[in-house]
XYZ file of C-alpha atoms in Angstrom:
631
model
C -11.136 31.919 2.710
C -8.964 32.834 -0.243
C -9.607 29.416 -1.759
C -13.340 30.087 -1.733
C -13.172 33.579 -3.257
C -10.217 33.396 -5.657
C -11.546 32.926 -9.253
C -8.387 31.075 -10.203
C -8.989 28.432 -7.507
C -10.907 26.181 -9.892
C -8.231 26.209 -12.574
C -5.734 23.992 -10.731
C -5.155 20.421 -11.810
C -6.269 18.990 -8.465
C -9.492 21.008 -8.480
C -10.246 20.037 -12.085
C -9.637 16.391 -11.256
C -11.849 16.699 -8.187
C -14.703 18.259 -10.165
C -14.424 15.610 -12.876
C -14.578 12.641 -10.498
C -16.624 14.246 -7.720
C -19.567 11.821 -7.661
C -17.392 8.750 -7.984
C -15.119 9.988 -5.214
C -18.015 10.855 -2.897
C -19.744 7.505 -3.312
C -16.414 5.685 -2.993
C -15.805 7.421 0.326
C -19.325 6.568 1.466
C -19.116 2.907 0.479
C -15.603 2.653 1.892
C -16.763 4.102 5.204
C -19.712 1.683 5.436
C -17.545 -1.336 4.588
C -14.919 -0.219 7.099
C -17.585 0.018 9.799
C -18.821 -3.470 8.976
C -15.295 -4.866 9.137
C -14.851 -3.479 12.659
C -16.802 -6.485 13.931
C -13.960 -8.772 12.824
C -11.475 -9.685 15.589
C -8.649 -8.470 13.352
C -10.129 -4.952 13.435
C -10.880 -4.693 17.166
C -9.129 -5.473 20.449
C -9.462 -7.682 23.501
C -10.810 -5.963 26.586
C -8.401 -5.380 29.453
C -8.163 -3.528 32.764
C -6.562 -0.098 32.741
C -7.191 0.590 36.447
C -5.118 -1.817 38.525
C -6.707 -0.545 41.739
C -9.822 -2.567 40.911
C -7.832 -5.748 41.614
C -10.625 -8.110 40.505
C -8.435 -11.172 40.863
C -7.354 -10.516 44.444
C -10.772 -10.245 46.083
C -11.440 -13.168 48.403
C -15.205 -13.528 48.483
C -16.793 -14.293 51.828
C -20.548 -13.983 51.319
C -23.206 -16.667 51.153
C -26.522 -14.915 50.550
C -28.582 -17.854 49.301
C -30.446 -18.625 52.525
C -30.905 -14.996 53.620
C -32.135 -13.948 50.176
C -34.768 -16.700 50.148
C -36.108 -15.577 53.522
C -36.367 -11.963 52.420
C -37.911 -13.004 49.116
C -40.777 -14.990 50.639
C -41.531 -12.223 53.135
C -41.480 -9.606 50.377
C -43.838 -11.595 48.142
C -46.297 -11.798 51.029
C -46.120 -8.018 51.518
C -46.448 -7.327 47.794
C -49.704 -9.253 47.681
C -51.040 -6.990 50.412
C -50.081 -3.882 48.399
C -50.535 -4.896 44.737
C -50.397 -1.306 43.420
C -47.772 0.314 45.603
C -44.470 -0.282 47.334
C -44.525 -1.837 50.852
C -42.818 1.173 52.444
C -43.282 0.108 56.050
C -41.826 -3.346 55.462
C -38.763 -2.014 53.623
C -38.143 0.660 56.255
C -38.408 -1.958 58.978
C -35.967 -4.314 57.277
C -33.403 -1.570 56.706
C -33.789 -0.436 60.321
C -33.340 -3.985 61.620
C -29.985 -4.078 59.820
C -28.946 -0.922 61.721
C -28.525 1.172 58.579
C -29.109 4.905 58.420
C -32.568 4.726 56.842
C -34.309 7.545 54.968
C -37.409 8.043 52.854
C -37.427 10.349 49.850
C -40.671 11.891 48.552
C -40.986 13.224 45.004
C -43.765 14.263 42.675
C -44.348 14.641 38.950
C -46.644 17.146 37.256
C -47.453 15.620 33.883
C -46.536 18.351 31.388
C -49.603 18.103 29.146
C -52.548 17.521 31.457
C -51.104 18.912 34.705
C -51.925 15.736 36.586
C -49.858 15.226 39.725
C -48.278 11.892 40.590
C -46.354 11.121 43.751
C -43.766 8.526 44.654
C -41.332 7.534 47.366
C -37.837 6.079 47.387
C -36.327 4.257 50.342
C -32.612 4.052 50.972
C -30.261 2.973 53.694
C -26.598 3.830 54.162
C -23.762 1.727 55.523
C -21.218 4.259 56.752
C -17.598 3.513 55.926
C -15.725 2.566 59.121
C -12.348 3.310 57.489
C -13.140 6.739 56.027
C -15.096 9.905 56.780
C -18.003 9.572 54.311
C -16.215 11.327 51.472
C -17.054 8.742 48.793
C -19.908 6.313 48.187
C -21.110 3.409 46.065
C -24.781 2.902 45.174
C -26.521 -0.470 44.899
C -30.047 0.100 43.585
C -33.149 -1.833 42.553
C -36.308 -0.515 40.831
C -39.402 -1.700 42.697
C -42.162 -3.179 40.526
C -45.587 -4.122 41.920
C -47.164 -7.488 41.216
C -49.451 -6.029 38.533
C -46.577 -4.258 36.737
C -46.185 -4.901 33.014
C -42.426 -5.239 33.515
C -40.526 -8.272 34.742
C -40.465 -8.874 38.495
C -37.631 -7.384 40.560
C -38.587 -8.846 43.956
C -35.589 -11.249 43.861
C -33.302 -8.245 43.364
C -34.700 -6.510 46.456
C -34.211 -9.704 48.456
C -30.596 -9.888 47.275
C -30.072 -6.196 48.064
C -31.279 -6.709 51.648
C -29.111 -9.801 52.047
C -26.105 -7.947 50.719
C -26.807 -5.003 53.040
C -26.853 -7.425 55.964
C -23.507 -8.821 54.844
C -21.945 -5.373 54.366
C -23.059 -4.150 57.763
C -20.807 -6.717 59.450
C -17.646 -5.940 57.480
C -15.003 -3.456 58.636
C -12.972 -3.005 55.458
C -15.241 -0.542 53.671
C -13.475 2.665 52.653
C -16.594 4.088 50.999
C -20.188 4.513 52.114
C -22.584 2.040 50.512
C -26.068 3.318 49.653
C -28.807 0.709 49.240
C -31.581 2.319 47.222
C -35.044 1.034 46.247
C -36.774 3.357 43.795
C -40.400 3.671 42.762
C -41.832 4.376 39.297
C -38.811 3.074 37.397
C -36.552 5.840 36.057
C -38.677 8.649 37.491
C -37.764 7.642 41.017
C -34.078 7.322 40.164
C -33.984 10.687 38.395
C -35.727 12.387 41.314
C -33.306 10.831 43.811
C -30.237 11.836 41.798
C -31.523 15.390 41.341
C -32.214 15.672 45.055
C -28.846 14.154 45.966
C -26.980 16.676 43.793
C -29.462 19.531 44.379
C -30.081 20.147 40.654
C -32.948 20.005 38.157
C -32.033 17.959 35.104
C -35.191 18.485 33.062
C -37.536 21.429 32.632
C -38.488 23.368 35.730
C -41.812 22.573 37.351
C -42.248 19.021 36.003
C -40.281 16.598 38.196
C -40.241 17.874 41.772
C -37.262 16.085 43.274
C -37.822 17.255 46.833
C -35.142 17.086 49.526
C -33.073 14.307 51.016
C -32.798 14.055 54.771
C -29.628 11.995 54.592
C -26.626 11.862 52.306
C -23.390 9.947 51.983
C -20.162 10.854 50.203
C -19.575 11.724 46.565
C -20.890 8.799 44.496
C -18.113 7.050 42.566
C -20.032 4.183 40.938
C -23.417 2.468 40.952
C -24.696 -1.050 40.340
C -28.359 -1.494 39.435
C -29.833 -4.966 39.973
C -32.666 -6.491 37.960
C -32.807 -10.201 38.728
C -36.173 -11.679 37.811
C -35.956 -15.048 39.588
C -34.160 -16.757 42.451
C -32.461 -19.074 39.961
C -31.189 -17.583 36.728
C -29.514 -18.863 33.601
C -27.434 -15.823 32.633
C -26.604 -12.236 33.503
C -26.875 -9.514 30.893
C -24.757 -6.403 31.499
C -26.475 -3.200 30.389
C -24.407 -0.091 29.765
C -26.304 2.326 27.482
C -27.279 5.506 29.283
C -29.123 8.751 28.675
C -28.221 10.420 25.361
C -25.952 7.547 24.464
C -23.511 7.999 27.333
C -21.561 4.912 28.391
C -19.769 3.949 31.614
C -16.025 3.554 31.778
C -15.037 0.370 29.980
C -13.196 -0.875 33.079
C -16.502 -1.178 34.952
C -18.023 -3.266 32.163
C -14.915 -5.460 32.068
C -15.038 -5.859 35.847
C -18.642 -7.083 35.734
C -18.017 -9.508 32.893
C -14.895 -10.851 34.605
C -16.682 -11.471 37.891
C -19.679 -13.119 36.207
C -17.431 -15.491 34.297
C -15.407 -16.220 37.431
C -18.532 -17.491 39.207
C -19.385 -19.785 36.297
C -22.503 -17.866 35.248
C -23.239 -17.444 31.572
C -22.677 -13.846 30.519
C -24.265 -11.843 27.711
C -24.433 -8.403 26.149
C -27.494 -7.102 24.297
C -29.095 -10.449 25.310
C -26.621 -12.196 23.029
C -24.097 -14.792 24.173
C -20.608 -15.101 22.753
C -20.615 -17.849 20.130
C -17.478 -18.810 18.257
C -18.302 -20.282 14.861
C -15.737 -22.185 12.868
C -16.973 -20.410 9.773
C -15.355 -16.959 9.820
C -18.248 -15.382 7.917
C -20.815 -16.714 10.410
C -18.646 -15.513 13.264
C -18.347 -12.033 11.721
C -22.070 -11.873 11.003
C -22.929 -12.800 14.584
C -20.569 -10.186 16.056
C -21.786 -7.625 13.544
C -25.385 -8.158 14.641
C -24.368 -7.642 18.269
C -22.603 -4.435 17.254
C -25.645 -3.207 15.309
C -27.879 -4.009 18.269
C -25.757 -1.789 20.516
C -25.710 0.997 17.911
C -29.501 0.917 17.543
C -29.999 0.950 21.325
C -27.502 3.740 21.953
C -28.839 5.920 19.117
C -32.238 6.387 20.775
C -30.624 8.020 23.806
C -32.997 6.090 26.085
C -31.320 4.430 29.081
C -31.594 0.643 29.147
C -31.939 0.740 32.924
C -31.775 2.984 35.955
C -27.992 2.987 35.679
C -28.224 5.214 32.604
C -29.244 8.269 34.631
C -26.035 8.276 36.695
C -23.723 9.039 33.773
C -24.648 12.712 33.433
C -23.336 13.244 36.962
C -19.972 11.688 36.155
C -20.914 8.462 37.961
C -20.005 5.166 36.297
C -22.922 2.737 36.465
C -24.209 -0.500 34.937
C -27.243 -2.751 35.288
C -26.998 -6.482 35.940
C -30.087 -8.284 34.644
C -30.697 -11.963 35.346
C -33.352 -14.063 33.623
C -35.357 -17.012 34.865
C -34.340 -20.468 33.726
C -36.434 -21.950 30.923
C -35.930 -25.432 29.526
C -32.622 -27.234 29.801
C -29.317 -25.703 30.692
C -27.285 -24.771 33.736
C -28.576 -22.365 36.326
C -27.090 -20.141 38.988
C -28.496 -19.506 42.457
C -28.108 -16.445 44.657
C -25.019 -17.867 46.284
C -23.177 -17.295 42.993
C -25.054 -14.101 42.109
C -24.391 -12.625 45.539
C -20.692 -13.313 45.186
C -20.714 -11.474 41.835
C -22.247 -8.396 43.477
C -19.869 -8.663 46.431
C -16.781 -8.901 44.238
C -17.831 -5.926 42.100
C -18.554 -3.698 45.096
C -15.365 -4.749 46.898
C -13.330 -4.036 43.768
C -14.941 -0.592 43.550
C -14.126 -0.101 47.208
C -10.439 -0.406 46.293
C -10.538 2.579 43.941
C -8.370 5.440 45.105
C -9.834 7.963 42.646
C -12.615 8.306 40.110
C -12.569 6.254 36.932
C -10.352 8.121 34.503
C -8.377 5.477 32.641
C -9.658 3.150 29.924
C -12.355 4.311 27.484
C -15.597 6.251 27.821
C -16.306 6.060 24.065
C -16.411 2.580 22.575
C -18.518 -0.007 20.785
C -18.850 -3.668 21.749
C -19.224 -6.574 19.292
C -19.045 -9.116 22.156
C -18.490 -9.357 25.895
C -14.706 -9.564 25.637
C -13.833 -7.353 22.653
C -14.188 -3.618 22.090
C -13.800 -0.974 19.375
C -12.255 2.269 20.598
C -13.155 5.765 19.406
C -9.883 5.937 17.499
C -11.086 3.056 15.316
C -14.764 3.758 14.766
C -14.511 7.508 14.110
C -12.387 7.109 10.984
C -15.015 5.415 8.797
C -17.618 7.964 9.899
C -15.212 10.747 8.933
C -14.966 9.200 5.458
C -18.748 9.280 5.104
C -18.973 12.875 6.333
C -16.066 13.915 4.083
C -18.129 12.975 1.029
C -20.700 15.630 1.969
C -18.012 18.289 2.405
C -16.556 17.382 -0.995
C -19.992 17.698 -2.590
C -20.472 21.184 -1.071
C -16.969 22.245 -2.140
C -17.530 20.992 -5.688
C -20.795 22.921 -6.097
C -19.094 26.065 -4.842
C -16.171 25.652 -7.226
C -18.505 25.182 -10.183
C -20.223 28.403 -9.215
C -16.831 30.109 -9.103
C -15.891 28.812 -12.545
C -19.221 29.621 -14.189
C -19.286 33.146 -12.792
C -15.769 34.004 -14.005
C -16.650 35.640 -17.340
C -13.537 37.755 -17.722
C -10.240 36.240 -16.599
C -8.330 39.470 -17.242
C -10.094 41.395 -14.461
C -8.424 41.976 -11.167
C -8.870 39.372 -8.453
C -10.629 41.796 -6.156
C -13.093 42.921 -8.796
C -13.923 39.373 -9.816
C -14.483 38.373 -6.234
C -16.809 41.319 -5.667
C -18.803 40.539 -8.800
C -19.317 36.925 -7.770
C -20.617 37.890 -4.391
C -23.007 40.339 -5.979
C -24.450 37.557 -8.134
C -25.904 35.946 -5.017
C -29.036 37.316 -3.433
C -27.628 37.010 0.073
C -30.801 38.334 1.668
C -32.975 35.702 -0.036
C -30.603 32.844 0.796
C -30.170 33.948 4.416
C -33.924 34.341 4.788
C -34.593 30.837 3.506
C -32.033 29.276 5.825
C -33.200 31.351 8.791
C -36.877 30.533 8.340
C -36.141 26.826 8.014
C -34.459 26.861 11.428
C -37.108 29.078 12.995
C -39.646 26.538 11.789
C -37.687 23.740 13.485
C -37.501 25.639 16.775
C -41.233 26.386 16.645
C -42.010 22.719 16.092
C -39.775 21.825 19.039
C -41.673 24.249 21.284
C -45.140 23.349 19.965
C -46.209 20.164 21.858
C -47.775 21.994 24.802
C -49.672 24.332 22.454
C -50.920 21.456 20.271
C -52.029 19.504 23.310
C -53.901 22.492 24.717
C -55.733 23.105 21.439
C -56.514 19.434 20.955
C -57.887 18.922 24.454
C -59.909 22.117 24.805
C -61.189 22.581 21.241
C -61.408 19.059 19.827
C -61.554 17.072 23.078
C -58.668 14.830 22.008
C -56.272 12.837 24.136
C -52.645 13.913 24.361
C -51.419 11.181 22.003
C -54.028 12.001 19.356
C -53.460 15.755 19.611
C -49.716 15.492 19.108
C -49.820 12.823 16.423
C -52.469 14.581 14.331
C -50.675 17.925 14.670
C -47.322 16.546 13.560
C -48.984 14.628 10.735
C -50.648 17.830 9.490
C -47.350 19.740 9.668
C -45.610 17.013 7.678
C -48.383 16.921 5.058
C -48.313 20.698 4.587
C -44.520 20.694 4.247
C -44.753 18.147 1.459
C -47.733 19.617 -0.395
C -46.478 23.213 -0.413
C -43.426 22.234 -2.413
C -45.090 19.516 -4.473
C -47.760 21.804 -5.902
C -46.359 25.308 -5.384
C -43.152 25.124 -7.378
C -40.919 28.139 -7.610
C -38.244 29.553 -9.886
C -35.027 30.705 -8.227
C -31.723 31.931 -9.566
C -29.310 29.060 -10.048
C -26.634 30.724 -7.940
C -29.029 31.192 -5.007
C -30.397 27.670 -4.938
C -26.858 26.293 -5.344
C -25.709 28.338 -2.361
C -28.617 26.956 -0.311
C -27.505 23.445 -1.278
C -23.934 24.238 -0.224
C -25.079 25.619 3.142
C -27.379 22.650 3.785
C -24.605 20.174 2.935
C -22.077 21.886 5.190
C -24.625 22.093 8.004
C -25.468 18.404 7.697
C -21.810 17.384 7.764
C -21.025 19.691 10.683
C -24.076 18.527 12.636
C -23.050 14.900 12.148
C -19.578 15.641 13.478
C -20.999 17.395 16.552
C -23.550 14.656 17.258
C -20.863 11.984 16.863
C -18.859 13.511 19.712
C -21.799 12.915 22.086
C -23.704 9.984 20.572
C -21.723 8.270 17.839
C -24.435 5.726 17.098
C -27.051 8.386 16.364
C -24.674 10.241 14.037
C -23.759 6.988 12.312
C -27.353 5.970 11.611
C -28.208 9.441 10.294
C -25.112 9.457 8.083
C -25.660 5.977 6.660
C -29.281 6.747 5.767
C -29.129 10.396 4.655
C -25.726 10.863 3.016
C -26.234 8.698 -0.136
C -29.459 10.536 -0.917
C -27.936 13.944 -0.186
C -25.112 13.188 -2.621
C -27.709 12.835 -5.378
C -29.503 16.104 -4.616
C -28.283 18.855 -6.936
C -29.870 22.091 -8.188
C -31.455 21.706 -11.631
C -32.159 24.371 -14.248
C -35.676 23.102 -14.953
C -38.252 20.757 -13.536
C -37.475 17.264 -14.763
C -39.708 14.224 -14.535
C -37.182 11.475 -15.025
C -37.654 8.182 -13.244
C -34.509 8.777 -11.168
C -35.755 12.213 -10.114
C -39.140 10.819 -9.089
C -37.459 8.050 -7.084
C -35.350 10.699 -5.389
C -38.490 12.645 -4.431
C -40.117 9.541 -2.927
C -36.952 8.575 -1.078
C -36.539 12.036 0.432
C -40.182 12.058 1.539
C -39.599 8.701 3.241
C -36.592 10.252 5.018
C -38.682 13.048 6.517
C -38.058 12.658 10.286
C -41.737 12.098 11.086
C -42.254 9.613 8.222
C -38.970 7.802 8.894
C -39.749 7.370 12.595
C -43.193 5.995 11.732
C -41.651 3.453 9.356
C -39.072 2.387 11.961
C -41.722 1.873 14.647
C -43.957 -0.019 12.210
C -41.029 -2.226 11.208
C -40.218 -2.917 14.848
C -43.861 -3.859 15.426
C -43.835 -6.167 12.423
C -40.731 -8.077 13.568
C -41.933 -8.449 17.160
C -45.614 -9.338 16.633
C -47.287 -11.889 14.392
C -50.680 -10.223 13.991
C -52.555 -10.162 10.678
C -51.985 -7.095 8.511
C -54.906 -4.936 9.750
C -54.353 -5.495 13.507
C -50.626 -5.073 12.865
C -51.179 -1.662 11.267
C -53.415 -0.608 14.147
C -50.820 -1.754 16.653
C -48.146 0.128 14.709
C -50.302 3.262 14.651
C -50.772 3.152 18.424
C -47.056 2.483 18.916
C -46.238 5.510 16.744
C -48.406 7.777 18.860
C -46.874 6.486 22.072
C -43.322 6.778 20.728
C -43.903 10.418 19.791
C -45.297 11.289 23.219
C -42.553 9.388 25.033
C -39.805 11.163 23.097
C -41.295 14.566 23.946
C -41.867 13.692 27.610
C -38.332 12.295 27.892
C -36.934 15.577 26.586
C -38.903 17.480 29.221
C -38.235 15.248 32.237
C -34.809 13.748 31.569
C -33.450 16.187 28.979
C -33.159 13.477 26.344
C -31.801 15.132 23.192
C -33.356 12.803 20.606
C -36.549 14.786 19.984
C -34.759 18.145 20.089
C -32.034 17.091 17.659
C -34.600 15.603 15.304
C -36.866 18.654 15.019
C -34.398 21.499 15.622
C -31.472 20.173 13.559
C -32.502 17.434 11.147
C -35.923 18.854 10.198
C -34.539 22.237 8.983
C -31.799 20.444 7.036
C -34.393 18.167 5.465
C -36.513 21.193 4.556
C -33.583 23.017 2.908
C -32.794 20.032 0.695
C -36.509 19.645 -0.113
C -36.546 23.276 -1.265
C -33.503 22.592 -3.444
C -35.171 19.582 -5.043
C -38.464 21.363 -5.743
C -37.007 24.612 -7.110
C -36.390 25.394 -10.759
C -33.168 27.329 -11.304
C -33.156 30.183 -13.829
C -30.138 31.924 -15.294
């Protein structure tokens, strides 16, 4: 604290050198951090994956299953039943099959009250339990499959259900299980899984009164791990291992390594982020390929949206992954359910060997390929460099204020310090910062109000009500500062800039501890622009200043998200320009609604962080840019 209030603090050689080379130092740190992050995709900057938990013993499991014939029988029967119930799950058939295997069979009912229109939807999950003959139901493993009707827009999961039933039949005959095995078929994708997990742990993960989890009539032991199956055909070409969970959480790296090891052992082609490991002779091509895999994981993790039903287990301290297999197209080798079943068997049997919960290996990591990883000790350092540039900028502005306000060096230290504090209008600065954050909180709490007004007054759909409301808020935020310029004391607007910079840097550090990828993307995009934002004594109309205005408008959270969704639409569809824009507009509306609904049902932080943290910070910097400082 003495460094910030002592008037002599800016007279040291180090401080003078820092103030002289501040911009160069800040941008050097930023560029160095970005380059360091890019280099992490090189094998020289990351490590080979390995097993930390020897109890998994993946190499000592002698596989015994042959589920090819049984899976085919179940598959053909299930397809026949699905045609009879094209819009719903064949509950009776599934219950009968589980009962025939002599499992403890239960049905779980849940309901959802849609938060904006108060429509009620119902669903049912079916699960059977193989009780551990060598233990007293203290621990359990979950094998799950999301049920998808024939008319579903998603890829078919009927082969996965057939494999699950075949594997349940195999498990029922074995006597070496030390953990209960729960075979779970969920309805309505992640809704069914979230409801089942909430009911199993007797909690409510989202907002009260939206997802009614109901009660479970049967339970097993404490769940240690879960494997979610999404095989889309009886013969597949590869298995993709999905790990990204809710709010960017990841499973223990040992579980990912176990799955990849078992897939490779059965001779099935393995992938991550739908990308296979390719070793180019050209080192640059090899780095570029691994870097793209790394970026793909970062982009997926940053959204906080689970890539499968496995992603909802992580918040309960349960390690889980999804195995997704794709149908064979064209030439190439293929794997049948004899091999796939042995992969599932070996994973579950390895998990059965665990004597305690996963606690070794890494929970925070990035993956450039299926067999290499980047630990938190490696990837946090470049992000710290980027964040440090923002702290240095804030410190430099404060020191310049200290130097400029020291008019009489002969005064006592205490008197000088008191005078400098008096030069700030603390009430005005605090009010500006407070109202910016109140505005963010109000926007976060506004969706239900906007939807109510839009539906009852203007007769608009939920998507239109929310999108138009947020578009109007964004437009007003921009116009009020573009046309209603203000004059503020230089010391006050500089202090606002210091506070906004420190808040941005601190927020990035906090976000990085939960979702590194989200913090990284925000830092890479926002920090270089923030480093250029400084208080000015008068309104200038230079070309650089105008470019800065346009860039900061583009970085408004609502505008930036619209651009990202439009870009995603452009790269994934080949429509002409007008249909493409219409498709992008519809995708923007849906993305906004989905992010809000996810925050309500699953407690996804993405929407809340965007409007309650990043929007106030953006607004503070916008006020700095559009204010004229007076002496």
